[in-house]
């Protein structure tokens, strides 16, 4: 009986407007009702007034899912909510390529604003309060450039400083600063204002209600070439570029909207089952499953962004910070800090990531000898250490060449190289200098096995230092793959006898 109840448990989708509720109900009746499997989750639509109510409802298990902007994803991940992204939107990038990120840009009418300083006293159009491209990134940038008269939360809310910087604006969802609602079409900062969202903020600029719109590239590129030619981008360094050059004139790269769920018992698999079924119906040209289209005259970006073309499952181990990226998270956290000076005794400390108990013991000795200049973090695997560094929970680790390649893909860079003992004098006299040396990756066989060579390795037993290691895996497997065109099916070619982590077959 328990298994049956779990199999049939529904997915409760949280909506924030009557239009979203209607679209949700339409999907329930027209799309998902055709799925006959008893294990397929039922869609239930839960109506709340705004995103914050939905986040609270999901935390309290009164709802299960909602699609959020990156800024709200971060907020929803914090105490006391602890939600996490489980499914990300895919957006077109051109030539059939899709992406899970977009660019936060500032759009102005040609010839009206020539620098960031020129923004003072102008009217601003925002997608919404606490939204990434429309609020967090532009406000965070103005704070970092010392253009806002704001010394941190201790001096009051940052929105008060924004109201003093701009002459007027439209910030849907903002309360308590009526000056930042003057440019809205209704004169109020209601979430249902026609100038809310990406398309709304862009229309706020085009209609003359504002002088600058903080949006993403998608809404501008969707406009006609004739209309686009009337506008230009204001870069974060104060320069200007044509709107088509957004990749070299953006204020930040922002992760796409994502569906969030509870970190524990979040029903992520059921959410994905529901959405992947709809995606399959879309592939089959079934018009009844319109996830990404909003009915005409019913609003924009209902449940999902209208510009989305697909969805992708977020890896289970990824939390909000990994999904959003540490640079984005750090920028947002700057808007929440008191702006007091850092403790000067902590600024020069380096947190070294140790893998396992033995490395941690050695690191602790090093920390003591350094009088605390070195501090130690510990993780079970090298990959876990890389995650700690990406999330700024640690600063450094020594890596094998194979892991250096992986780290590079995650935005990390090598800064120091090991020096062999026979050149240790360079440590005593740094001016002497030393050229970084590598080592040789070799293959060793018993003398009596005279028949073993690169052409006779098929079917032999092999020993490796570990998966992802340079000499023990990347070099030999790369050579074998090149010579034999294996497409990485090494398990069918070698009897891999000893590999760290017991992981030796790639399919």
Short mmCIF file of C-alpha atoms in Angstrom, two decimals:
data_model
loop_
_atom_site.label_atom_id
_atom_site.label_comp_id
_atom_site.label_asym_id
_atom_site.label_seq_id
_atom_site.Cartn_x
_atom_site.Cartn_y
_atom_site.Cartn_z
CA UNK A 1 0.00 0.00 0.00
CA UNK A 2 2.86 2.39 0.86
CA UNK A 3 4.59 1.70 -2.46
CA UNK A 4 1.35 2.39 -4.33
CA UNK A 5 0.90 5.71 -2.53
CA UNK A 6 4.45 6.77 -3.31
CA UNK A 7 4.09 5.79 -6.95
CA UNK A 8 0.96 7.87 -7.40
CA UNK A 9 2.02 10.92 -5.36
CA UNK A 10 1.42 14.13 -7.32
CA UNK A 11 3.67 17.03 -8.30
CA UNK A 12 2.22 20.25 -6.91
CA UNK A 13 3.26 23.18 -9.11
CA UNK A 14 3.15 26.62 -7.52
CA UNK A 15 1.69 29.49 -9.58
CA UNK A 16 1.80 33.23 -8.83
CA UNK A 17 -1.00 34.66 -10.99
CA UNK A 18 -4.40 33.75 -12.41
CA UNK A 19 -2.79 33.46 -15.85
CA UNK A 20 -0.20 30.98 -14.58
CA UNK A 21 -2.91 29.01 -12.78
CA UNK A 22 -4.93 28.80 -16.00
CA UNK A 23 -1.91 27.62 -18.00
CA UNK A 24 -1.09 25.04 -15.33
CA UNK A 25 -4.66 23.70 -15.36
CA UNK A 26 -4.60 23.59 -19.16
CA UNK A 27 -1.41 21.51 -19.13
CA UNK A 28 -2.95 19.18 -16.57
CA UNK A 29 -6.06 18.60 -18.68
CA UNK A 30 -4.70 18.75 -22.22
CA UNK A 31 -1.17 17.38 -21.88
CA UNK A 32 -0.73 15.12 -18.87
CA UNK A 33 -4.19 13.56 -18.78
CA UNK A 34 -3.20 11.49 -21.85
CA UNK A 35 -0.52 9.65 -19.86
CA UNK A 36 -2.09 6.37 -18.71
CA UNK A 37 0.72 4.89 -16.57
CA UNK A 38 -0.25 4.41 -12.93
CA UNK A 39 3.27 5.46 -11.90
CA UNK A 40 3.00 8.78 -13.72
CA UNK A 41 2.62 11.68 -11.25
CA UNK A 42 -0.50 13.81 -11.32
CA UNK A 43 -0.02 17.56 -11.78
CA UNK A 44 -1.74 19.71 -9.16
CA UNK A 45 -1.71 23.51 -9.48
CA UNK A 46 -1.25 25.46 -6.23
CA UNK A 47 -2.08 29.19 -6.39
CA UNK A 48 -0.03 31.66 -4.32
CA UNK A 49 0.37 35.43 -4.57
CA UNK A 50 4.09 35.71 -5.37
CA UNK A 51 7.41 33.90 -5.59
CA UNK A 52 8.15 34.32 -1.88
CA UNK A 53 4.90 32.60 -0.90
CA UNK A 54 5.71 29.77 -3.30
CA UNK A 55 9.22 29.33 -1.87
CA UNK A 56 7.73 29.13 1.62
CA UNK A 57 5.03 26.71 0.46
CA UNK A 58 7.61 24.37 -1.09
CA UNK A 59 9.71 24.49 2.07
CA UNK A 60 6.61 23.59 4.12
CA UNK A 61 5.70 20.72 1.71
CA UNK A 62 2.53 22.53 0.61
CA UNK A 63 3.90 22.63 -2.96
CA UNK A 64 6.76 20.91 -4.79
CA UNK A 65 8.07 23.04 -7.65
CA UNK A 66 8.32 26.47 -9.25
CA UNK A 67 10.60 28.01 -11.88
CA UNK A 68 12.77 30.80 -10.48
CA UNK A 69 15.15 33.46 -11.71
CA UNK A 70 18.79 33.02 -10.65
CA UNK A 71 18.53 35.63 -7.90
CA UNK A 72 15.56 33.89 -6.34
CA UNK A 73 17.27 30.50 -6.75
CA UNK A 74 20.05 31.75 -4.48
CA UNK A 75 17.62 33.22 -1.96
CA UNK A 76 15.56 30.02 -1.93
CA UNK A 77 18.68 27.95 -1.25
CA UNK A 78 19.47 29.76 2.00
CA UNK A 79 18.23 29.20 5.54
CA UNK A 80 15.40 28.46 6.29
CA UNK A 81 14.28 27.20 2.84
CA UNK A 82 17.16 25.03 1.57
CA UNK A 83 15.69 24.53 -1.91
CA UNK A 84 17.88 23.43 -4.83
CA UNK A 85 17.70 23.64 -8.64
CA UNK A 86 16.65 20.36 -10.24
CA UNK A 87 15.79 21.26 -13.86
CA UNK A 88 17.28 24.11 -15.93
CA UNK A 89 15.82 25.92 -18.92
CA UNK A 90 17.58 25.73 -22.28
CA UNK A 91 17.64 28.82 -24.48
CA UNK A 92 18.71 29.20 -28.13
CA UNK A 93 22.13 30.64 -28.84
CA UNK A 94 22.01 30.44 -32.63
CA UNK A 95 22.97 27.81 -35.23
CA UNK A 96 21.03 25.13 -33.36
CA UNK A 97 23.07 25.60 -30.17
CA UNK A 98 21.35 25.92 -26.79
CA UNK A 99 22.64 27.33 -23.52
CA UNK A 100 21.74 27.38 -19.82
CA UNK A 101 22.92 30.94 -19.26
CA UNK A 102 22.24 34.44 -20.54
CA UNK A 103 23.83 37.88 -20.42
CA UNK A 104 22.65 40.71 -18.18
CA UNK A 105 22.79 43.86 -20.33
CA UNK A 106 21.88 47.55 -20.12
CA UNK A 107 20.01 48.91 -23.16
CA UNK A 108 19.74 52.64 -23.91
CA UNK A 109 18.52 54.75 -26.81
CA UNK A 110 21.37 55.71 -29.10
CA UNK A 111 23.20 58.87 -28.14
CA UNK A 112 21.43 59.41 -24.81
CA UNK A 113 23.80 57.92 -22.21
CA UNK A 114 27.57 57.81 -22.65
CA UNK A 115 28.86 56.52 -19.29
CA UNK A 116 27.79 54.83 -16.07
CA UNK A 117 27.92 58.22 -14.36
CA UNK A 118 25.33 59.45 -16.88
CA UNK A 119 22.82 57.00 -15.40
CA UNK A 120 22.42 59.23 -12.35
CA UNK A 121 19.17 61.17 -12.59
CA UNK A 122 17.81 58.98 -15.41
CA UNK A 123 14.71 56.76 -15.36
CA UNK A 124 15.34 53.03 -15.10
CA UNK A 125 13.32 50.01 -16.25
CA UNK A 126 13.83 46.76 -14.34
CA UNK A 127 12.45 43.26 -14.89
CA UNK A 128 11.56 43.02 -11.21
CA UNK A 129 12.79 43.42 -7.65
CA UNK A 130 15.53 40.92 -6.74
CA UNK A 131 15.59 39.57 -10.29
CA UNK A 132 19.08 38.89 -11.65
CA UNK A 133 19.43 40.84 -14.90
CA UNK A 134 16.88 43.44 -13.84
CA UNK A 135 18.00 44.25 -10.30
CA UNK A 136 20.77 42.28 -8.61
CA UNK A 137 23.41 42.61 -11.32
CA UNK A 138 22.89 46.31 -12.19
CA UNK A 139 22.55 47.38 -8.57
CA UNK A 140 25.52 45.24 -7.53
CA UNK A 141 27.59 46.76 -10.35
CA UNK A 142 26.69 50.31 -9.36
CA UNK A 143 27.65 49.48 -5.76
CA UNK A 144 31.01 47.99 -6.79
CA UNK A 145 31.71 51.07 -8.93
CA UNK A 146 30.97 53.31 -5.91
CA UNK A 147 28.27 55.13 -7.87
CA UNK A 148 25.53 54.50 -5.31
CA UNK A 149 25.57 56.43 -2.05
CA UNK A 150 25.27 53.25 0.01
CA UNK A 151 27.66 52.01 2.67
CA UNK A 152 25.99 48.67 3.34
CA UNK A 153 22.93 47.27 5.08
CA UNK A 154 23.95 49.08 8.25
CA UNK A 155 23.07 52.35 6.47
CA UNK A 156 19.66 51.14 5.31
CA UNK A 157 18.22 49.13 2.40
CA UNK A 158 19.99 49.43 -0.94
CA UNK A 159 16.71 50.19 -2.72
CA UNK A 160 16.61 53.54 -0.90
CA UNK A 161 20.01 54.38 -2.42
CA UNK A 162 18.76 53.27 -5.85
CA UNK A 163 15.75 55.58 -5.51
CA UNK A 164 18.14 58.44 -4.78
CA UNK A 165 20.33 57.59 -7.78
CA UNK A 166 17.65 57.34 -10.47
CA UNK A 167 15.08 60.07 -11.07
CA UNK A 168 12.35 57.48 -11.36
CA UNK A 169 11.88 53.91 -12.44
CA UNK A 170 9.79 50.78 -12.65
CA UNK A 171 10.78 47.92 -10.33
CA UNK A 172 7.87 45.43 -10.23
CA UNK A 173 7.61 43.76 -6.84
CA UNK A 174 9.32 46.57 -4.90
CA UNK A 175 7.56 48.01 -1.87
CA UNK A 176 8.22 51.20 0.06
CA UNK A 177 9.92 53.27 -2.66
CA UNK A 178 7.15 54.90 -4.75
CA UNK A 179 9.69 56.85 -6.83
CA UNK A 180 10.83 53.54 -8.33
CA UNK A 181 7.25 52.83 -9.43
CA UNK A 182 6.61 56.07 -11.34
CA UNK A 183 7.76 54.66 -14.68
CA UNK A 184 5.50 51.60 -14.42
CA UNK A 185 2.52 51.71 -16.75
CA UNK A 186 0.07 51.46 -13.84
CA UNK A 187 2.13 53.75 -11.62
CA UNK A 188 2.48 50.93 -9.10
CA UNK A 189 5.10 48.22 -8.70
CA UNK A 190 2.64 45.39 -9.19
CA UNK A 191 4.04 42.10 -10.52
CA UNK A 192 1.27 42.10 -13.11
CA UNK A 193 2.27 45.51 -14.49
CA UNK A 194 2.71 45.44 -18.30
CA UNK A 195 6.32 46.59 -17.79
CA UNK A 196 7.23 43.60 -15.61
CA UNK A 197 9.59 40.90 -16.88
CA UNK A 198 12.11 41.06 -19.72
CA UNK A 199 9.67 42.04 -22.46
CA UNK A 200 7.97 44.51 -20.12
CA UNK A 201 11.20 46.26 -19.10
CA UNK A 202 12.25 46.53 -22.74
CA UNK A 203 8.84 47.96 -23.63
CA UNK A 204 9.21 50.43 -20.74
CA UNK A 205 12.30 51.79 -22.52
CA UNK A 206 10.76 51.73 -26.00
CA UNK A 207 7.61 53.54 -24.89
CA UNK A 208 9.62 56.41 -23.43
CA UNK A 209 8.79 55.68 -19.79
CA UNK A 210 12.46 54.99 -19.06
CA UNK A 211 15.96 55.85 -20.28
CA UNK A 212 17.68 52.52 -19.60
CA UNK A 213 16.40 48.94 -19.47
CA UNK A 214 18.21 46.20 -17.55
CA UNK A 215 17.29 43.00 -19.39
CA UNK A 216 18.92 40.07 -21.22
CA UNK A 217 19.98 39.75 -24.84
CA UNK A 218 17.11 37.49 -25.86
CA UNK A 219 14.33 40.06 -25.61
CA UNK A 220 16.32 42.62 -27.63
CA UNK A 221 17.44 40.21 -30.35
CA UNK A 222 13.82 39.10 -30.77
CA UNK A 223 12.99 42.63 -31.94
CA UNK A 224 13.22 43.58 -35.61
CA UNK A 225 16.52 44.82 -37.04
CA UNK A 226 14.96 48.20 -37.72
CA UNK A 227 13.85 48.59 -34.10
CA UNK A 228 17.15 47.27 -32.70
CA UNK A 229 19.06 49.88 -34.68
CA UNK A 230 17.52 52.60 -32.50
CA UNK A 231 19.24 51.25 -29.38
CA UNK A 232 22.71 50.39 -28.11
CA UNK A 233 24.32 48.65 -25.17
CA UNK A 234 25.93 50.43 -22.24
CA UNK A 235 28.87 48.27 -21.11
CA UNK A 236 29.91 47.96 -17.47
CA UNK A 237 33.07 49.96 -18.25
CA UNK A 238 30.99 52.87 -19.56
CA UNK A 239 31.61 52.21 -23.25
CA UNK A 240 28.84 51.53 -25.79
CA UNK A 241 28.38 48.80 -28.38
CA UNK A 242 25.72 47.71 -30.91
CA UNK A 243 23.12 45.42 -29.37
CA UNK A 244 24.37 42.49 -31.49
CA UNK A 245 27.73 42.66 -29.67
CA UNK A 246 26.31 41.63 -26.29
CA UNK A 247 28.98 38.94 -25.79
CA UNK A 248 31.60 41.68 -25.39
CA UNK A 249 29.35 44.20 -23.62
CA UNK A 250 27.46 42.58 -20.76
CA UNK A 251 27.36 43.23 -17.02
CA UNK A 252 27.33 39.57 -15.97
CA UNK A 253 26.64 36.09 -17.26
CA UNK A 254 23.66 34.64 -15.41
CA UNK A 255 22.46 31.06 -15.14
CA UNK A 256 19.09 30.44 -16.77
CA UNK A 257 15.87 30.07 -14.84
CA UNK A 258 15.53 26.71 -13.14
CA UNK A 259 12.90 24.62 -11.41
CA UNK A 260 13.60 24.37 -7.68
CA UNK A 261 12.51 21.74 -5.18
CA UNK A 262 13.28 20.72 -1.60
CA UNK A 263 16.77 19.38 -0.96
CA UNK A 264 15.27 16.50 1.03
CA UNK A 265 12.26 14.60 -0.32
CA UNK A 266 12.03 17.08 -3.16
CA UNK A 267 10.37 14.68 -5.65
CA UNK A 268 12.95 15.67 -8.25
CA UNK A 269 12.51 12.42 -10.18
CA UNK A 270 8.74 12.91 -10.39
CA UNK A 271 9.18 16.52 -11.47
CA UNK A 272 11.53 15.37 -14.24
CA UNK A 273 9.16 12.56 -15.26
CA UNK A 274 6.37 15.09 -15.68
CA UNK A 275 8.46 17.58 -17.65
CA UNK A 276 10.31 15.03 -19.80
CA UNK A 277 6.95 13.60 -20.91
CA UNK A 278 5.87 17.08 -22.02
CA UNK A 279 9.19 17.56 -23.84
CA UNK A 280 8.69 14.30 -25.70
CA UNK A 281 5.22 15.40 -26.76
CA UNK A 282 6.67 18.70 -28.00
CA UNK A 283 9.20 16.75 -30.10
CA UNK A 284 6.29 14.87 -31.64
CA UNK A 285 4.64 18.19 -32.56
CA UNK A 286 1.83 17.74 -30.04
CA UNK A 287 0.39 21.25 -29.64
CA UNK A 288 -1.43 20.35 -26.42
CA UNK A 289 1.83 20.36 -24.41
CA UNK A 290 2.92 23.98 -24.67
CA UNK A 291 5.36 24.38 -21.80
CA UNK A 292 7.11 27.43 -23.22
CA UNK A 293 4.33 29.34 -24.92
CA UNK A 294 2.02 31.78 -23.19
CA UNK A 295 -1.45 32.30 -24.70
CA UNK A 296 -1.90 35.63 -26.46
CA UNK A 297 -3.26 38.41 -24.24
CA UNK A 298 -2.61 36.23 -21.15
CA UNK A 299 0.77 37.56 -20.09
CA UNK A 300 4.40 36.64 -20.68
CA UNK A 301 6.74 33.96 -19.31
CA UNK A 302 4.03 31.93 -17.59
CA UNK A 303 5.51 28.99 -15.61
CA UNK A 304 8.57 29.03 -17.91
CA UNK A 305 10.28 31.67 -20.03
CA UNK A 306 8.61 32.03 -23.44
CA UNK A 307 12.09 32.06 -25.01
CA UNK A 308 13.02 28.63 -23.60
CA UNK A 309 13.30 25.79 -26.12
CA UNK A 310 13.98 22.88 -23.79
CA UNK A 311 14.89 21.65 -20.34
CA UNK A 312 17.84 19.75 -18.91
CA UNK A 313 18.16 17.89 -15.62
CA UNK A 314 20.56 19.49 -13.15
CA UNK A 315 23.10 16.95 -11.76
CA UNK A 316 21.95 15.62 -8.41
CA UNK A 317 25.08 16.77 -6.58
CA UNK A 318 24.79 20.39 -7.74
CA UNK A 319 23.46 22.87 -5.22
CA UNK A 320 22.44 26.46 -5.94
CA UNK A 321 25.97 27.85 -5.60
CA UNK A 322 27.44 25.35 -8.05
CA UNK A 323 24.60 26.00 -10.49
CA UNK A 324 24.86 29.78 -10.30
CA UNK A 325 28.64 30.01 -10.05
CA UNK A 326 30.71 31.48 -7.20
CA UNK A 327 31.32 34.83 -8.94
CA UNK A 328 27.60 35.48 -9.28
CA UNK A 329 26.92 34.38 -5.69
CA UNK A 330 29.72 36.57 -4.34
CA UNK A 331 28.34 39.59 -6.19
CA UNK A 332 24.89 39.04 -4.74
CA UNK A 333 26.20 38.50 -1.23
CA UNK A 334 27.91 41.90 -1.46
CA UNK A 335 24.46 43.50 -1.45
CA UNK A 336 23.69 41.81 1.86
CA UNK A 337 26.83 42.53 3.86
CA UNK A 338 27.33 45.40 6.27
CA UNK A 339 30.35 46.59 4.28
CA UNK A 340 32.64 46.64 7.32
CA UNK A 341 36.36 46.16 6.73
CA UNK A 342 37.67 42.64 6.75
CA UNK A 343 39.78 41.50 9.69
CA UNK A 344 43.31 42.29 8.47
CA UNK A 345 44.60 39.16 10.18
CA UNK A 346 42.50 36.90 7.91
CA UNK A 347 43.03 38.44 4.47
CA UNK A 348 46.37 36.70 3.81
CA UNK A 349 45.40 33.25 5.02
CA UNK A 350 45.30 30.43 2.50
CA UNK A 351 42.94 27.48 2.93
CA UNK A 352 44.57 24.34 1.53
CA UNK A 353 42.34 21.43 0.58
CA UNK A 354 43.62 18.06 1.78
CA UNK A 355 42.33 14.79 0.32
CA UNK A 356 41.78 12.22 3.04
CA UNK A 357 42.96 11.82 6.63
CA UNK A 358 46.69 11.45 5.90
CA UNK A 359 46.87 14.68 3.88
CA UNK A 360 44.85 16.48 6.54
CA UNK A 361 47.34 15.38 9.22
CA UNK A 362 50.26 16.68 7.14
CA UNK A 363 48.40 19.91 6.40
CA UNK A 364 47.72 20.48 10.11
CA UNK A 365 51.47 20.23 10.83
CA UNK A 366 52.13 22.72 8.02
CA UNK A 367 49.46 25.04 9.43
CA UNK A 368 51.14 25.04 12.84
CA UNK A 369 54.55 25.76 11.33
CA UNK A 370 53.08 28.68 9.35
CA UNK A 371 51.59 30.29 12.47
CA UNK A 372 48.13 29.97 10.94
CA UNK A 373 48.96 31.47 7.55
CA UNK A 374 47.91 28.11 6.12
CA UNK A 375 44.55 26.67 7.16
CA UNK A 376 43.27 23.24 6.22
CA UNK A 377 40.04 21.98 4.69
CA UNK A 378 39.49 18.30 4.00
CA UNK A 379 37.49 16.34 1.42
CA UNK A 380 37.19 12.67 0.54
CA UNK A 381 38.20 13.01 -3.12
CA UNK A 382 40.11 15.36 -5.40
CA UNK A 383 36.84 16.20 -7.16
CA UNK A 384 35.29 17.22 -3.82
CA UNK A 385 38.27 19.51 -3.21
CA UNK A 386 37.75 21.14 -6.60
CA UNK A 387 34.14 21.80 -5.64
CA UNK A 388 35.27 23.40 -2.38
CA UNK A 389 37.62 25.70 -4.31
CA UNK A 390 34.92 26.59 -6.83
CA UNK A 391 32.59 27.44 -3.93
CA UNK A 392 35.37 29.44 -2.21
CA UNK A 393 35.43 27.13 0.79
CA UNK A 394 39.11 26.47 0.01
CA UNK A 395 41.81 28.22 -2.01
CA UNK A 396 44.31 25.70 -3.34
CA UNK A 397 45.30 22.08 -3.93
CA UNK A 398 48.16 20.28 -5.67
CA UNK A 399 46.92 18.36 -8.70
CA UNK A 400 48.07 15.75 -11.16
CA UNK A 401 48.08 16.88 -14.79
CA UNK A 402 44.82 15.08 -15.57
CA UNK A 403 42.99 16.81 -12.77
CA UNK A 404 44.53 20.14 -13.82
CA UNK A 405 42.72 19.71 -17.13
CA UNK A 406 39.43 19.06 -15.30
CA UNK A 407 40.03 22.04 -13.01
CA UNK A 408 40.64 24.24 -16.05
CA UNK A 409 37.23 23.34 -17.41
CA UNK A 410 35.80 24.63 -14.11
CA UNK A 411 37.56 27.98 -14.38
CA UNK A 412 40.55 27.20 -12.13
CA UNK A 413 44.14 27.91 -13.19
CA UNK A 414 47.60 26.59 -12.19
CA UNK A 415 49.71 29.18 -10.34
CA UNK A 416 52.70 27.21 -8.96
CA UNK A 417 54.72 24.19 -10.05
CA UNK A 418 56.56 21.68 -7.88
CA UNK A 419 60.39 21.85 -7.81
CA UNK A 420 62.40 18.59 -7.64
CA UNK A 421 64.71 18.09 -4.65
CA UNK A 422 67.86 18.41 -6.76
CA UNK A 423 66.88 22.02 -7.51
CA UNK A 424 65.82 22.93 -3.97
CA UNK A 425 68.33 25.79 -3.90
CA UNK A 426 65.77 27.82 -5.83
CA UNK A 427 63.64 27.87 -2.68
CA UNK A 428 66.53 29.40 -0.72
CA UNK A 429 67.33 31.95 -3.42
CA UNK A 430 64.13 32.70 -5.40
CA UNK A 431 66.05 35.09 -7.66
CA UNK A 432 68.00 32.14 -9.01
CA UNK A 433 64.91 30.86 -10.71
CA UNK A 434 64.22 27.39 -12.03
CA UNK A 435 62.48 25.98 -15.08
CA UNK A 436 59.49 23.82 -14.26
CA UNK A 437 60.13 20.22 -15.22
CA UNK A 438 57.71 17.47 -15.95
CA UNK A 439 58.08 13.70 -15.93
CA UNK A 440 57.81 10.86 -18.39
CA UNK A 441 54.72 8.68 -18.71
CA UNK A 442 56.00 5.15 -19.33
CA UNK A 443 54.55 1.68 -19.86
CA UNK A 444 56.33 -1.11 -17.97
CA UNK A 445 56.12 -4.85 -18.75
CA UNK A 446 57.98 -7.91 -17.49
CA UNK A 447 61.13 -8.76 -19.44
CA UNK A 448 59.94 -12.29 -20.12
CA UNK A 449 56.79 -11.01 -21.88
CA UNK A 450 58.68 -10.20 -25.07
CA UNK A 451 55.52 -10.36 -27.16
CA UNK A 452 53.96 -7.28 -25.51
CA UNK A 453 54.05 -4.06 -27.54
CA UNK A 454 51.59 -1.33 -28.54
CA UNK A 455 50.15 -3.57 -31.23
CA UNK A 456 49.53 -6.58 -28.97
CA UNK A 457 47.95 -4.98 -25.89
CA UNK A 458 44.43 -6.11 -26.76
CA UNK A 459 43.17 -8.60 -24.18
CA UNK A 460 46.06 -8.05 -21.75
CA UNK A 461 45.72 -7.10 -18.07
CA UNK A 462 46.64 -3.51 -17.17
CA UNK A 463 47.48 -1.61 -13.98
CA UNK A 464 46.77 2.13 -13.63
CA UNK A 465 47.50 4.82 -11.06
CA UNK A 466 43.87 5.95 -11.24
CA UNK A 467 41.12 7.20 -13.49
CA UNK A 468 41.81 10.76 -14.64
CA UNK A 469 45.51 10.59 -13.74
CA UNK A 470 47.96 11.66 -16.42
CA UNK A 471 50.58 8.89 -16.63
CA UNK A 472 48.24 6.18 -15.41
CA UNK A 473 45.16 6.88 -17.50
CA UNK A 474 44.94 9.90 -19.79
CA UNK A 475 48.15 9.31 -21.77
CA UNK A 476 47.89 5.52 -22.33
CA UNK A 477 44.14 5.53 -22.91
CA UNK A 478 44.44 8.46 -25.28
CA UNK A 479 47.14 6.70 -27.32
CA UNK A 480 45.20 3.44 -27.41
CA UNK A 481 42.03 5.24 -28.42
CA UNK A 482 43.80 7.11 -31.22
CA UNK A 483 45.51 4.01 -32.57
CA UNK A 484 42.48 1.73 -32.42
CA UNK A 485 39.50 4.11 -32.80
CA UNK A 486 37.82 2.66 -29.70
CA UNK A 487 35.45 5.56 -28.97
CA UNK A 488 36.50 5.09 -25.32
CA UNK A 489 35.14 1.55 -24.92
CA UNK A 490 38.29 0.47 -23.09
CA UNK A 491 36.57 -2.24 -21.09
CA UNK A 492 35.91 -4.19 -24.29
CA UNK A 493 39.57 -3.98 -25.32
CA UNK A 494 41.60 -4.41 -22.11
CA UNK A 495 41.10 -6.37 -18.92
CA UNK A 496 41.72 -3.37 -16.70
CA UNK A 497 43.17 -5.11 -13.69
CA UNK A 498 43.66 -2.34 -11.14
CA UNK A 499 42.20 1.15 -11.30
CA UNK A 500 41.67 3.45 -8.33
CA UNK A 501 37.96 3.83 -7.48
CA UNK A 502 37.26 0.58 -9.38
CA UNK A 503 35.88 2.59 -12.26
CA UNK A 504 37.29 1.53 -15.57
CA UNK A 505 34.62 1.26 -18.26
CA UNK A 506 33.24 4.27 -20.11
CA UNK A 507 30.10 3.76 -22.18
#
